[in-house]
């Protein structure tokens, strides 16, 4: 897993080349970023972990993964910030791969996965589409980078604690490390770091 972290972080640093070290975000945009946030249904990081089935985990992972890929593609269209672009590109790559694995696991169980992004997530995308510049970048990092990945961490931890299917749990164990990395990178970018600040050893 160390090698995977190194490859992912090196790729991020390369994609974020020439990024400014100064904080590109204006605190005055926080109100607009807050407006883009919608709480994840059924996810509350203050609540204790609750029992989850392998099937429910796959369904929820599929919905979240579709949203994160679409949000990442939107960011690639809208942002001019190389750090945000690098982060968005990583989300699209990693979550596309994870979505393919979820689909394979579901097919083995004859489980039909959702084919459309949930309504609440579509509303988040519409809000993000209405923003531009630093306002978009900050809202994207807060809503998708931190908020959605916080919900993902809860979901994947529930599977690791309560799941019964060894293949599904193995997928959750492998993928949660990348999810944590995405979450931490988004928080770092919001605090003014650039991708080059993240060493492969961190």
Short mmCIF file of C-alpha atoms in Angstrom, two decimals:
data_model
loop_
_atom_site.label_atom_id
_atom_site.label_comp_id
_atom_site.label_asym_id
_atom_site.label_seq_id
_atom_site.Cartn_x
_atom_site.Cartn_y
_atom_site.Cartn_z
CA UNK A 1 0.00 0.00 0.00
CA UNK A 2 2.97 2.31 0.57
CA UNK A 3 3.83 2.02 -3.10
CA UNK A 4 0.25 2.95 -4.06
CA UNK A 5 0.38 6.01 -1.80
CA UNK A 6 3.71 7.05 -3.29
CA UNK A 7 2.47 6.70 -6.86
CA UNK A 8 -0.74 8.58 -6.11
CA UNK A 9 0.97 11.43 -4.31
CA UNK A 10 3.77 11.75 -6.86
CA UNK A 11 1.13 11.90 -9.60
CA UNK A 12 -0.67 14.63 -7.68
CA UNK A 13 2.51 16.64 -7.25
CA UNK A 14 3.29 16.41 -10.96
CA UNK A 15 -0.25 17.42 -11.94
CA UNK A 16 -0.04 20.35 -9.57
CA UNK A 17 3.18 21.70 -11.05
CA UNK A 18 3.66 25.44 -11.03
CA UNK A 19 1.00 25.82 -8.33
CA UNK A 20 1.22 28.90 -6.21
CA UNK A 21 2.25 28.32 -2.59
CA UNK A 22 0.12 31.18 -1.35
CA UNK A 23 -3.42 30.52 -0.24
CA UNK A 24 -5.51 31.17 -3.39
CA UNK A 25 -8.73 31.39 -1.47
CA UNK A 26 -10.48 34.45 -0.17
CA UNK A 27 -12.26 33.94 3.18
CA UNK A 28 -15.11 36.05 1.82
CA UNK A 29 -16.18 33.18 -0.42
CA UNK A 30 -17.04 30.91 2.52
CA UNK A 31 -20.69 31.93 2.42
CA UNK A 32 -20.98 30.81 -1.19
CA UNK A 33 -19.14 27.60 -0.38
CA UNK A 34 -21.50 26.94 2.50
CA UNK A 35 -24.44 27.35 0.18
CA UNK A 36 -23.04 24.54 -1.97
CA UNK A 37 -22.95 22.15 0.95
CA UNK A 38 -25.76 19.65 1.50
CA UNK A 39 -25.52 17.14 4.32
CA UNK A 40 -25.21 13.49 3.23
CA UNK A 41 -28.40 11.60 4.00
CA UNK A 42 -27.84 9.02 6.69
CA UNK A 43 -24.30 10.20 7.37
CA UNK A 44 -23.41 12.07 10.52
CA UNK A 45 -19.82 12.01 11.72
CA UNK A 46 -21.04 12.65 15.26
CA UNK A 47 -23.12 9.47 15.32
CA UNK A 48 -21.78 6.05 16.34
CA UNK A 49 -21.28 3.48 13.62
CA UNK A 50 -24.45 1.57 12.80
CA UNK A 51 -24.84 -1.91 11.36
CA UNK A 52 -24.64 -2.11 7.57
CA UNK A 53 -25.09 -4.99 5.13
CA UNK A 54 -22.69 -5.72 2.28
CA UNK A 55 -25.48 -4.99 -0.22
CA UNK A 56 -26.28 -1.61 1.34
CA UNK A 57 -22.60 -0.74 1.37
CA UNK A 58 -22.25 -1.47 -2.36
CA UNK A 59 -25.36 0.57 -3.17
CA UNK A 60 -24.18 3.58 -1.16
CA UNK A 61 -20.60 3.30 -2.45
CA UNK A 62 -21.90 3.26 -6.03
CA UNK A 63 -24.01 6.41 -5.50
CA UNK A 64 -21.18 8.30 -3.84
CA UNK A 65 -18.66 7.16 -6.43
CA UNK A 66 -20.80 8.33 -9.35
CA UNK A 67 -21.18 11.74 -7.74
CA UNK A 68 -17.46 12.13 -7.05
CA UNK A 69 -16.51 11.25 -10.63
CA UNK A 70 -19.06 13.71 -12.02
CA UNK A 71 -17.99 16.44 -9.59
CA UNK A 72 -14.36 15.86 -10.51
CA UNK A 73 -15.16 16.17 -14.22
CA UNK A 74 -17.04 19.38 -13.52
CA UNK A 75 -14.02 20.77 -11.67
CA UNK A 76 -11.77 19.89 -14.62
CA UNK A 77 -14.05 22.00 -16.82
CA UNK A 78 -14.36 24.99 -14.50
CA UNK A 79 -11.19 25.46 -12.45
CA UNK A 80 -8.08 27.29 -13.56
CA UNK A 81 -6.22 26.45 -10.34
CA UNK A 82 -3.57 23.75 -10.99
CA UNK A 83 -3.89 22.36 -7.46
CA UNK A 84 -7.65 21.94 -7.76
CA UNK A 85 -7.22 20.52 -11.27
CA UNK A 86 -4.72 17.96 -10.02
CA UNK A 87 -6.98 16.99 -7.14
CA UNK A 88 -10.03 16.71 -9.42
CA UNK A 89 -8.12 14.55 -11.90
CA UNK A 90 -7.12 12.22 -9.07
CA UNK A 91 -10.73 11.93 -7.91
CA UNK A 92 -11.90 11.01 -11.40
CA UNK A 93 -9.16 8.39 -11.80
CA UNK A 94 -9.43 6.78 -8.38
CA UNK A 95 -13.22 6.78 -8.12
CA UNK A 96 -13.67 5.51 -11.69
CA UNK A 97 -11.49 2.54 -10.75
CA UNK A 98 -13.37 2.04 -7.49
CA UNK A 99 -16.72 2.27 -9.28
CA UNK A 100 -15.63 -0.49 -11.67
CA UNK A 101 -14.75 -2.70 -8.69
CA UNK A 102 -18.09 -1.98 -7.00
CA UNK A 103 -19.88 -2.92 -10.21
CA UNK A 104 -17.96 -6.19 -10.44
CA UNK A 105 -18.71 -7.07 -6.80
CA UNK A 106 -22.39 -6.27 -7.31
CA UNK A 107 -22.63 -8.36 -10.48
CA UNK A 108 -21.26 -11.38 -8.63
CA UNK A 109 -24.16 -11.00 -6.21
CA UNK A 110 -26.82 -10.22 -8.83
CA UNK A 111 -27.25 -6.84 -7.17
CA UNK A 112 -28.64 -4.04 -9.35
CA UNK A 113 -26.79 -0.79 -8.72
CA UNK A 114 -28.27 2.70 -9.22
CA UNK A 115 -27.61 4.17 -12.64
CA UNK A 116 -28.28 7.83 -11.78
CA UNK A 117 -26.82 10.26 -9.28
CA UNK A 118 -29.21 10.84 -6.32
CA UNK A 119 -31.33 14.00 -6.35
CA UNK A 120 -29.58 15.60 -3.37
CA UNK A 121 -26.21 15.14 -5.08
CA UNK A 122 -27.58 16.54 -8.35
CA UNK A 123 -28.57 19.66 -6.43
CA UNK A 124 -25.01 19.97 -5.14
CA UNK A 125 -23.70 19.71 -8.69
CA UNK A 126 -26.11 22.40 -9.88
CA UNK A 127 -24.97 24.70 -7.09
CA UNK A 128 -21.34 24.12 -8.02
CA UNK A 129 -22.09 24.80 -11.71
CA UNK A 130 -23.37 28.23 -10.71
CA UNK A 131 -20.04 29.19 -9.12
CA UNK A 132 -16.76 30.23 -10.72
CA UNK A 133 -13.19 31.12 -9.88
CA UNK A 134 -12.12 30.92 -6.24
CA UNK A 135 -15.74 30.51 -5.17
CA UNK A 136 -16.05 27.33 -7.19
CA UNK A 137 -12.66 26.00 -6.05
CA UNK A 138 -13.40 26.46 -2.37
CA UNK A 139 -16.94 25.08 -2.60
CA UNK A 140 -15.70 22.06 -4.56
CA UNK A 141 -12.96 21.31 -2.02
CA UNK A 142 -15.29 21.77 0.95
CA UNK A 143 -18.33 19.99 -0.47
CA UNK A 144 -16.74 17.14 -2.40
CA UNK A 145 -13.19 16.94 -1.11
CA UNK A 146 -13.97 17.15 2.60
CA UNK A 147 -17.73 16.67 3.09
CA UNK A 148 -18.43 13.78 0.75
CA UNK A 149 -15.22 11.98 1.68
CA UNK A 150 -16.06 12.34 5.37
CA UNK A 151 -19.30 10.50 4.61
CA UNK A 152 -17.37 7.91 2.61
CA UNK A 153 -15.06 7.26 5.55
CA UNK A 154 -18.06 6.55 7.77
CA UNK A 155 -19.59 4.25 5.18
CA UNK A 156 -16.39 2.28 4.59
CA UNK A 157 -15.66 2.00 8.31
CA UNK A 158 -19.15 0.56 8.82
CA UNK A 159 -18.47 -2.07 6.17
CA UNK A 160 -15.14 -2.94 7.76
CA UNK A 161 -16.80 -3.35 11.15
CA UNK A 162 -20.05 -5.06 10.18
CA UNK A 163 -19.59 -6.51 6.68
CA UNK A 164 -19.62 -10.28 6.22
CA UNK A 165 -18.44 -10.73 2.62
CA UNK A 166 -14.67 -11.07 2.61
CA UNK A 167 -14.28 -9.76 -0.96
CA UNK A 168 -16.35 -6.66 -0.21
CA UNK A 169 -14.46 -6.03 3.01
CA UNK A 170 -11.14 -6.40 1.17
CA UNK A 171 -12.28 -3.76 -1.31
CA UNK A 172 -13.33 -1.46 1.54
CA UNK A 173 -10.02 -1.95 3.35
CA UNK A 174 -8.01 -1.12 0.24
CA UNK A 175 -10.12 1.84 -0.88
CA UNK A 176 -10.57 3.58 2.49
CA UNK A 177 -6.86 4.49 2.44
CA UNK A 178 -7.32 6.45 -0.80
CA UNK A 179 -10.49 8.07 0.55
CA UNK A 180 -8.60 9.25 3.63
CA UNK A 181 -5.87 10.60 1.37
CA UNK A 182 -8.43 12.53 -0.74
CA UNK A 183 -10.00 13.99 2.41
CA UNK A 184 -6.64 15.07 3.83
CA UNK A 185 -5.48 16.57 0.53
CA UNK A 186 -8.67 18.64 0.24
CA UNK A 187 -8.22 19.94 3.78
CA UNK A 188 -4.60 20.79 3.03
CA UNK A 189 -5.49 22.69 -0.14
CA UNK A 190 -8.16 24.63 1.76
CA UNK A 191 -5.56 25.63 4.35
CA UNK A 192 -3.30 27.09 1.64
CA UNK A 193 -1.01 24.19 0.82
CA UNK A 194 -0.20 23.13 -2.72
CA UNK A 195 0.03 19.55 -4.01
CA UNK A 196 3.84 19.80 -3.98
CA UNK A 197 3.65 20.24 -0.18
CA UNK A 198 2.50 16.65 0.16
CA UNK A 199 5.47 14.31 0.29
CA UNK A 200 5.06 10.65 -0.73
CA UNK A 201 6.19 9.85 2.80
CA UNK A 202 3.30 11.73 4.44
#
